[in-house]
Short mmCIF file of C-alpha atoms in Angstrom, two decimals:
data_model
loop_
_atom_site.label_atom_id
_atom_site.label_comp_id
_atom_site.label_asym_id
_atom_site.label_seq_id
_atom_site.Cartn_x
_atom_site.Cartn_y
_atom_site.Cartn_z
CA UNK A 1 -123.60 -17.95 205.17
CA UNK A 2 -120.84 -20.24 205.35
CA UNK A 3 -121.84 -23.95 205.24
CA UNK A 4 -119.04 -27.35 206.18
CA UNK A 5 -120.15 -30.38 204.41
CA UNK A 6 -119.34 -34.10 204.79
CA UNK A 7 -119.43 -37.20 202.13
CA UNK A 8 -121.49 -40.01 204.67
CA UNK A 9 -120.65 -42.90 202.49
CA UNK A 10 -118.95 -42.93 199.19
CA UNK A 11 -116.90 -39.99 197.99
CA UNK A 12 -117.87 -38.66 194.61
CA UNK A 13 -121.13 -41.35 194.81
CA UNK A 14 -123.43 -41.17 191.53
CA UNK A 15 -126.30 -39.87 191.97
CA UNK A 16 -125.71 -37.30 194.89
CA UNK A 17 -128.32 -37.84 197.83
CA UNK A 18 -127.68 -34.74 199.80
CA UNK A 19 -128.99 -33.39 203.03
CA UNK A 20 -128.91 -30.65 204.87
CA UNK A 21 -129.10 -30.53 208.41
CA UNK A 22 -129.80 -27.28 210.05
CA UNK A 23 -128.95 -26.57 213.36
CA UNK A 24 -132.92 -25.18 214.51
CA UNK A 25 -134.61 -28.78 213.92
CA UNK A 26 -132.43 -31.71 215.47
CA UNK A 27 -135.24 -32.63 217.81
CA UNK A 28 -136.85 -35.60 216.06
CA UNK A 29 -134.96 -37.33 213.41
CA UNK A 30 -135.24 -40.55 210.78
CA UNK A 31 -134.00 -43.70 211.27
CA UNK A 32 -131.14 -45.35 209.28
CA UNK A 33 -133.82 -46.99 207.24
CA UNK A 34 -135.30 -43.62 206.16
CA UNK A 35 -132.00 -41.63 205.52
CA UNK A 36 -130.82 -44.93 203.76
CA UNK A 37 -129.01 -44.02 200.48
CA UNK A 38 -127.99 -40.26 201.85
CA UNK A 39 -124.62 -39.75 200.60
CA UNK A 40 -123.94 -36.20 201.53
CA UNK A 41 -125.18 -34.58 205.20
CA UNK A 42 -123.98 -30.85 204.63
CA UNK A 43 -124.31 -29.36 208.42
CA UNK A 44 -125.67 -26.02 208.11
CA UNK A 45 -124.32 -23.91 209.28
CA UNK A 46 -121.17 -23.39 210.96
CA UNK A 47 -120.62 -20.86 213.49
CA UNK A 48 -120.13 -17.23 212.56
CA UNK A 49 -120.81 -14.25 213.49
CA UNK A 50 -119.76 -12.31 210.52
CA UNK A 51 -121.46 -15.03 208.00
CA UNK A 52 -124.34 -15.96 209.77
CA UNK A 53 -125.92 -12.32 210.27
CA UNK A 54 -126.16 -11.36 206.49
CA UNK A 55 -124.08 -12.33 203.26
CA UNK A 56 -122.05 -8.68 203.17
CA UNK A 57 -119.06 -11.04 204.48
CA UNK A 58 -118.82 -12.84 201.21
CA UNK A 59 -118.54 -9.60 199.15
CA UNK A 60 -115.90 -9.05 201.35
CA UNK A 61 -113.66 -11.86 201.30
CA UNK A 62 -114.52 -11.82 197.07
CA UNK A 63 -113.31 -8.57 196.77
CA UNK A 64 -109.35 -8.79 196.27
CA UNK A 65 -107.27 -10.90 195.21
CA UNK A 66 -104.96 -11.08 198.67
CA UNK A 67 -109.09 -11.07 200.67
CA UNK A 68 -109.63 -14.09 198.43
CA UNK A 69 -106.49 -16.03 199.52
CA UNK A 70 -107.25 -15.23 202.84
CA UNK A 71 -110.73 -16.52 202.67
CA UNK A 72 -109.59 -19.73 201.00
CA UNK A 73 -106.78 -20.31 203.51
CA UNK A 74 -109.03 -19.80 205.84
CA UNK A 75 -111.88 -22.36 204.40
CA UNK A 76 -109.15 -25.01 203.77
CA UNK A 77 -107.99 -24.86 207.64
CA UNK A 78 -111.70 -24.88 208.82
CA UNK A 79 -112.02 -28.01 206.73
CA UNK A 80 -108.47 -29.52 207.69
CA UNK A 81 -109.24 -28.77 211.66
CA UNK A 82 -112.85 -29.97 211.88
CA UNK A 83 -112.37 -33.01 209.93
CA UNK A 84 -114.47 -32.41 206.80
CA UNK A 85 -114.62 -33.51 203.67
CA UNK A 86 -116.22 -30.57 201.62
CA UNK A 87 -117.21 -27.73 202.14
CA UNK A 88 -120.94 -26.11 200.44
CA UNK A 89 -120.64 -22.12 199.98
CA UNK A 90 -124.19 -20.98 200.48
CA UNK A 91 -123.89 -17.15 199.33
CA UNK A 92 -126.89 -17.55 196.94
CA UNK A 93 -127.60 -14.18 196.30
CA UNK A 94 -123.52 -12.89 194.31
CA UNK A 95 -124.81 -9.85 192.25
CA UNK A 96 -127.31 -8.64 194.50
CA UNK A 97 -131.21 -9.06 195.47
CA UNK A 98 -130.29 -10.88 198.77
CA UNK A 99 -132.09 -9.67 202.19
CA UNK A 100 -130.28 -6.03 201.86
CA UNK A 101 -131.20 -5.17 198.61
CA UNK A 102 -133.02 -2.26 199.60
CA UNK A 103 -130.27 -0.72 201.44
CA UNK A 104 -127.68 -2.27 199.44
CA UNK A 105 -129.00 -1.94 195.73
CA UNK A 106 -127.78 -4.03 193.26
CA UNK A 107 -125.79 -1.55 191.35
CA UNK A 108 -123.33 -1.51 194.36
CA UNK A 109 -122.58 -5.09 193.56
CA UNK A 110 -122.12 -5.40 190.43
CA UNK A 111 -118.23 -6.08 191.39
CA UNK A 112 -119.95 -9.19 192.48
CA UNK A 113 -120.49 -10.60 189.50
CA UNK A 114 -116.46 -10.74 188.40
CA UNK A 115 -115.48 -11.59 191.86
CA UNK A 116 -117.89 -14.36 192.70
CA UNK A 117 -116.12 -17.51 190.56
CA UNK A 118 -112.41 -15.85 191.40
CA UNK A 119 -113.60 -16.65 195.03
CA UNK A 120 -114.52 -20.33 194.09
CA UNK A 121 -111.71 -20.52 191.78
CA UNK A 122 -109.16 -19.59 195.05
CA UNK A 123 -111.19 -21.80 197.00
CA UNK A 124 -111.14 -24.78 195.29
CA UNK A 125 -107.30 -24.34 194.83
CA UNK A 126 -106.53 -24.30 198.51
CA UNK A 127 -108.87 -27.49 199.68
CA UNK A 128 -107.32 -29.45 197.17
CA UNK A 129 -109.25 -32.88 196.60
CA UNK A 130 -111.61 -31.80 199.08
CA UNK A 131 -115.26 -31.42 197.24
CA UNK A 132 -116.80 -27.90 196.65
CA UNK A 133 -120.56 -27.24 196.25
CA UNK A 134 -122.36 -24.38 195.84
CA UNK A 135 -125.95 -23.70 196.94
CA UNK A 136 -127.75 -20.94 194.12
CA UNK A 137 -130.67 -19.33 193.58
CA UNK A 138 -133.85 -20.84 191.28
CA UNK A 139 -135.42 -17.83 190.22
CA UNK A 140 -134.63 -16.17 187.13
CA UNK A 141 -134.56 -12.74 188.40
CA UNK A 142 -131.99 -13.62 191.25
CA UNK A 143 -128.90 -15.67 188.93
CA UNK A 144 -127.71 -11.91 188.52
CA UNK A 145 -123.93 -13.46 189.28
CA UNK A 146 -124.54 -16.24 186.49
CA UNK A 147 -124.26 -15.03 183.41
CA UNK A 148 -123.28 -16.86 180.09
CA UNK A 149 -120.10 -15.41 180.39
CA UNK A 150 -119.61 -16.44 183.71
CA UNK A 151 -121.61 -19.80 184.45
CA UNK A 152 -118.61 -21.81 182.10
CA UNK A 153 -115.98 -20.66 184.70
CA UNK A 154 -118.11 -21.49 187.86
CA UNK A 155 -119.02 -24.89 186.28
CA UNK A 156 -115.09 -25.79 185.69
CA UNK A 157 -114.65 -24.75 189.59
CA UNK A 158 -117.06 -26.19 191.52
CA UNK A 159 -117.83 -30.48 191.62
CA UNK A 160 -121.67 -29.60 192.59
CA UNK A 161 -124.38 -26.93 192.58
CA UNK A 162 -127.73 -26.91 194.45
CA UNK A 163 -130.27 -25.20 192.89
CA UNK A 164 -132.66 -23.68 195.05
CA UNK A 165 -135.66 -24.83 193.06
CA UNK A 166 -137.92 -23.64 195.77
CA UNK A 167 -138.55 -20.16 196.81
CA UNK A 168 -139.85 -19.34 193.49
CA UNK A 169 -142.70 -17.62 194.83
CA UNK A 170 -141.38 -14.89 197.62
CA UNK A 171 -142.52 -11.32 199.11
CA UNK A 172 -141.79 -9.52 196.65
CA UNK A 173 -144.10 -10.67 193.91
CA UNK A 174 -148.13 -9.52 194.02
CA UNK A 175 -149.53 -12.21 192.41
CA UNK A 176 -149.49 -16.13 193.44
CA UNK A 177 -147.02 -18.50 192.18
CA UNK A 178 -146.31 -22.04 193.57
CA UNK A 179 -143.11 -21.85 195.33
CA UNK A 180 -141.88 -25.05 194.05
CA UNK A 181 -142.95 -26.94 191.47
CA UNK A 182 -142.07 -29.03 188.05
CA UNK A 183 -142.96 -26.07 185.37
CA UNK A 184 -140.70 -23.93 187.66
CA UNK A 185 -137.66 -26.30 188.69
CA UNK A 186 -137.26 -27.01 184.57
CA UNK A 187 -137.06 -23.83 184.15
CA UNK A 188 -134.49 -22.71 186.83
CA UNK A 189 -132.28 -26.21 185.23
CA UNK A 190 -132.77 -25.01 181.79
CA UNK A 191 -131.34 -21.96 182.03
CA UNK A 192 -128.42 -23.00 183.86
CA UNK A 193 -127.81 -25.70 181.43
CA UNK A 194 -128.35 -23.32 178.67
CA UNK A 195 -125.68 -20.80 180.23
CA UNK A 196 -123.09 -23.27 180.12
CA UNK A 197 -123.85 -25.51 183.75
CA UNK A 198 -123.09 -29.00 183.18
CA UNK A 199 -126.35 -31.18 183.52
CA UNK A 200 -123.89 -33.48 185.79
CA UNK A 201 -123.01 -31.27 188.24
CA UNK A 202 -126.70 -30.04 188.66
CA UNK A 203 -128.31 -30.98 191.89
CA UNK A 204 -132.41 -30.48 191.90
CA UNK A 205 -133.67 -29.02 194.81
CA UNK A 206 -136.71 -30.11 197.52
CA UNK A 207 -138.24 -27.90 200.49
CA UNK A 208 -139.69 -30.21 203.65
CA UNK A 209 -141.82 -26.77 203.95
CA UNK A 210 -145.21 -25.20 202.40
CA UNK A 211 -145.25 -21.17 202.21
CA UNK A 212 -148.02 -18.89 202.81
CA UNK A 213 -148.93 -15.56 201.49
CA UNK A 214 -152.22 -13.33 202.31
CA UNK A 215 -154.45 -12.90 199.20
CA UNK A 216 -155.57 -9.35 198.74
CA UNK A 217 -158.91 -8.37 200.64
CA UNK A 218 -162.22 -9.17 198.68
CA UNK A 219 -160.32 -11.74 195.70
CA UNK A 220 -161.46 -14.98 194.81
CA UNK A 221 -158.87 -17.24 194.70
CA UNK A 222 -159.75 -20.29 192.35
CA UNK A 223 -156.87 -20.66 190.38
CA UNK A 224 -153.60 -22.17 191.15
CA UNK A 225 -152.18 -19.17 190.40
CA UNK A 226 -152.55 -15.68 189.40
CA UNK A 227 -153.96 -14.24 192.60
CA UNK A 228 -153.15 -10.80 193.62
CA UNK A 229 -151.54 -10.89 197.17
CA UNK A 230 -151.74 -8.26 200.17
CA UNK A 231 -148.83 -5.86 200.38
CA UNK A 232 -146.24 -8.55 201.54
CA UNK A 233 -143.09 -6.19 201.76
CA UNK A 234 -142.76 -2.73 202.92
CA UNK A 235 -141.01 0.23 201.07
CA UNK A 236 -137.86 -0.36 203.36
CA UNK A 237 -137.82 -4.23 201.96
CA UNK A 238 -139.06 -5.61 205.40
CA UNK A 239 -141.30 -8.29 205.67
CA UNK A 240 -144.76 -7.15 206.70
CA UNK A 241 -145.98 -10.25 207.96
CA UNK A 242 -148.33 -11.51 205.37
CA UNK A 243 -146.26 -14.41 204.63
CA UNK A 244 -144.43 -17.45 205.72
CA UNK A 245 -143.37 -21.08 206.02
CA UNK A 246 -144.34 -23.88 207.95
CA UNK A 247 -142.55 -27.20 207.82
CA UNK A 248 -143.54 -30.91 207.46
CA UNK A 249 -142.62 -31.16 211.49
CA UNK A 250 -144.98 -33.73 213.12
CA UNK A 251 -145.89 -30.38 215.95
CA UNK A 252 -146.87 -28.31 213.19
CA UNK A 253 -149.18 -30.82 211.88
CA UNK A 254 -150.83 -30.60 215.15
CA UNK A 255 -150.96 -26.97 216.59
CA UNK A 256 -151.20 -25.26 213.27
CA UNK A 257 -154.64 -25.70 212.29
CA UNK A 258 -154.67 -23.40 208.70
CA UNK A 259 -151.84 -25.64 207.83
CA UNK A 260 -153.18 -28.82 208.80
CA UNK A 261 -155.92 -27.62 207.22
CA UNK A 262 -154.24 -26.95 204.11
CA UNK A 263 -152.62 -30.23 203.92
CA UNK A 264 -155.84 -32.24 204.38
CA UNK A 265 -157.05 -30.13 201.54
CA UNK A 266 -154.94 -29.16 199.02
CA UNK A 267 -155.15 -29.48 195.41
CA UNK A 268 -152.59 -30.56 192.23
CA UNK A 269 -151.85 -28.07 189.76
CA UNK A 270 -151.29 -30.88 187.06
CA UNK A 271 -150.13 -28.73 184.62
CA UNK A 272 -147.78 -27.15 186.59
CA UNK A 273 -146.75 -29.58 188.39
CA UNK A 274 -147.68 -27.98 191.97
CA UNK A 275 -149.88 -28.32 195.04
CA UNK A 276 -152.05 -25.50 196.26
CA UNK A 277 -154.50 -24.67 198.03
CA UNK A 278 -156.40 -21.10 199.37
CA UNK A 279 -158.31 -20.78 202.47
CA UNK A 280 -160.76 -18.35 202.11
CA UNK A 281 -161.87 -17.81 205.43
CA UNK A 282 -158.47 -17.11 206.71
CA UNK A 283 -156.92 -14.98 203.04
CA UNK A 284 -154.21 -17.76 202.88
CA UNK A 285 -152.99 -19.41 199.65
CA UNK A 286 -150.97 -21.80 200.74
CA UNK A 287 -147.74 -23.66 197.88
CA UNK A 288 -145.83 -26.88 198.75
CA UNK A 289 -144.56 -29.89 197.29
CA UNK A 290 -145.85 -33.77 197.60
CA UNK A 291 -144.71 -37.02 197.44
CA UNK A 292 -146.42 -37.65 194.12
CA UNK A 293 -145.20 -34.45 192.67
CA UNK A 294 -141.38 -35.01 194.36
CA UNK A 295 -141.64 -38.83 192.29
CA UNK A 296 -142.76 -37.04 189.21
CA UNK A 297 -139.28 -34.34 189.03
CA UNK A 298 -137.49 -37.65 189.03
CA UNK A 299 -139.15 -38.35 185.80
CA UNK A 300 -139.66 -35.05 184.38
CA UNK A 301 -136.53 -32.87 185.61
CA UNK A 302 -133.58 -35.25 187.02
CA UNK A 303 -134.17 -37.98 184.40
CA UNK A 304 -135.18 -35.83 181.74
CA UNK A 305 -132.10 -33.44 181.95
CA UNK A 306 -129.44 -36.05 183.46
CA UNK A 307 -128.76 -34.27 186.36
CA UNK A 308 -126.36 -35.32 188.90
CA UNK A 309 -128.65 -36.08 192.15
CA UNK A 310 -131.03 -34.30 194.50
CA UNK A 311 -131.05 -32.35 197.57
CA UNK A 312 -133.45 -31.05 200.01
CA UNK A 313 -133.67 -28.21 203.37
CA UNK A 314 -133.78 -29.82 205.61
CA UNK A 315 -133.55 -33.54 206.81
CA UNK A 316 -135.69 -33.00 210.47
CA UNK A 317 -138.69 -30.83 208.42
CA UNK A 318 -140.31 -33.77 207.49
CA UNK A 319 -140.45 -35.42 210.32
CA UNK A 320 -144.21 -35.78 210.09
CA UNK A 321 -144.20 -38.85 208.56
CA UNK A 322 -140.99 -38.81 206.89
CA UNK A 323 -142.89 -38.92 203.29
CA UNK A 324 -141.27 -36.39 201.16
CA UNK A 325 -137.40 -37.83 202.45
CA UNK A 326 -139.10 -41.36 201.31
CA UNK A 327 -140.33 -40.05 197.85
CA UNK A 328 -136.63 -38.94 197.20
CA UNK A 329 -135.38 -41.95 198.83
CA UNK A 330 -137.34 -43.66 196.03
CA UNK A 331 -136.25 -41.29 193.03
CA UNK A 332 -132.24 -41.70 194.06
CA UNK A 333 -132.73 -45.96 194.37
CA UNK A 334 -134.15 -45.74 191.29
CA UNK A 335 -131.40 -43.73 189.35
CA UNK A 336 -128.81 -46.37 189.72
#
C-alpha cells in the first residue's frame, strides 16, 4: 500500500501528532477542538490498483536498481502533482509474513530484506526536503526486514517511523494476547531502539479499534491472557472467521451488542498494561486499548524512551465519543 501524507501545521513540529485518515470512515468526524494539536493527517490511501490489492508491488519496484529509480521518480511526481508534503510508505510486512505468506513463503523474499532501505534510500533522494515516514510492523516475529544490520541504514533514511504497536495479537497465534498494550508496545520500541532506531524518530502507535478472537470450545477464560483460541486460520492462510475488529464508531456502539457489551464490561490487565474482557456466552475474548491505558504509554513508553510523537488508525474510529483521540490529545499537550 502506498500512502501520501501532509504536514497540517508546522513542518518538522516536535512531538509528531499524526493521523491517519482512511478513506472507509469519513462519515462523522471531530471538531477543530478535538483534532487540536494534530500536526500530521497522512490520507490513506491513495489510489492504486497495483498497491492497494496486496504489497507484491513493493517487492517489485525494490527489486532493481533502475525499478527503484522508477518508483522514486514516480513517488516524487505523485507528491509534486498532488501538492503534498510527505509521503508515508506503508509496506509493513519487507521480508515476508504479510497476507500471502502462505503462497508466497518467506524464503522467496528474502531479497527483501537488502532491497527494502535501497528503496527508501532512492526515495528519499528524489523528494528532496519533502518528509518520508514509514509505517512497520510491532511484532517481533514480523521485523524480518529490520535487522541490526539493516535498521542503522533505514534510520539514516527515513525522518519518521510508525510502529504498529497494535496487532500484536493476530490469527495466527492459538492462545490470547492483548492486541495492544504497554508490556507489548515497550517491547516492539525496545527492540527497534536496540537494533540501531533512533528513539527520536520513533512514533508509538494507537488503534481506535478492539479485536476479537473465538476461545476454543469448553475453556474457561479467566485470565487476561493465555487462552487457547478456536482454529482462527485455515491451512491455505485464510481467515476462518473466528476473528475480527470493531471500531470506536458511535454505530457500532449501538448495533453491536457483544461489543457494547464488552466495552461496558471490560477489565485492566494492570500488569500488562491492557484491557480485556471474555464473553462466555458468546466464546469471545475481546483486546483494546483505553483512555487510561493510552495516558499511561505517555508515561511509560513515549516519555520513558524519548520518542518522537504518537500516531493512531484512524482519526473517524473513535468517533464514539472522541475519547481515545482526547487521551492522546492530552499526552502530545503535555510533551511540550
Amino acid at each position: 500500500m502506498f500512502v501520501a501524507a501532509a504536514a497540517t501545521q508546522a513542518v518538522f513540529a516536535k512531538p509528531a501528532f499524526m493521523m491517519y485518515f482512511d478513506q472507509w470512515h469519513t462519515t462523522t468526524l471531530p471538531d477543530r477542538s478535538v483534532t487540536a494539536g494534530v500536526n500530521y493527517v497522512i490520507t490513506a490511501f491513495a489510489q492504486s490498483d497495483i498497491f492497494n490489492s496486496g504489497t507484491c508491488g513493493f517487492g517489485v519496484g525494490a527489486a532493481t536498481e533502475a525499478s527503484r529509480a522508477t518508483f522514486a521518480r514516480n513517488v516524487a511526481q505523485t507528491l509534486d502533482n498532488l501538492g503534498y508534503d510527505c509521503v508515508d510508505i506503508d509496506w509493513e510486512y519487507p521480508g515476508g509474513n504479510g497476507e500471502d505468506y502462505k503462497q508466497k513463503p518467506n524464503d522467496q523474499k528474502v531479497q527483501e530484506i537488502e532491497t527494502y532501505p535501497l528503496l527508501l534510500q532512492a526515495i528519499k533522494a528524489a523528494i528532496g526536503k519533502k518528509e518520508l515516514s514509514i509505517a512497520v510492523p510491532g511484532r517481533l516475529e514480523d521485523m524480518i526486514a529490520f535487522t541490526a544490520e539493516k535498521v542503522p541504514l533505514i534510520n539514516e533514511t527515513v525522518d519518521h517511523v510508525n510502529v504498529m504497536t497494535y496487532d500484536l495479537m493476530n490469527r495466527r497465534i492459538s492462545t490470547t494476547e492483548h492486541h495492544t498494550s504497554i508490556k507489548g508496545s515497550l517491547s516492539s520500541i525496545d527492540t527497534y531502539i536496540q537494533r540501531g532506531m533512533s528513539p527520536s524518530k520513533l512514533i508509538l502507535g494507537f488503534a481506535f479499534y478492539a479485536k476479537w478472537f473465538t476461545t476454543q470450545p469448553g475453556v474457561q477464560c479467566t485470565t487476561p491472557t493465555g487462552c487457547a483460541t478456536a482454529v482462527l486460520e485455515g491451512a491455505d492462510g485464510n481467515d476462518t472467521g473466528l476473528s475480527g475488529a470493531v471500531t470506536f464508531e458511535v454505530a457500532n456502539y449501538n448495533a453491536d451488542l457483544a461489543f457494547a457489551d464488552a466495552m461496558e464490561k471490560g477489565r485492566t490487565d494492570a500488569e500488562a498494561g491492557g484491557m480485556w474482557y471474555w464473553d462466555a456466552g458468546e466464546g469471545m475474548y475481546w483486546t483494546w486499548d483505553s483512555a487510561e491505558l493510552i495516558a499511561r504509554k505517555f508515561q511509560e513508553v513515549v516519555a520513558a524512551r524519548g520518542l518522537g510523537g504518537v500516531m493512531a488508525w484512524s482519526l473517524a474510529q473513535d468517533s464514539h465519543d472522541w475519547s481515545h483521540l482526547k487521551a492522546m490529545q492530552a499526552g502530545v499537550a503535555g510533551m511540550q
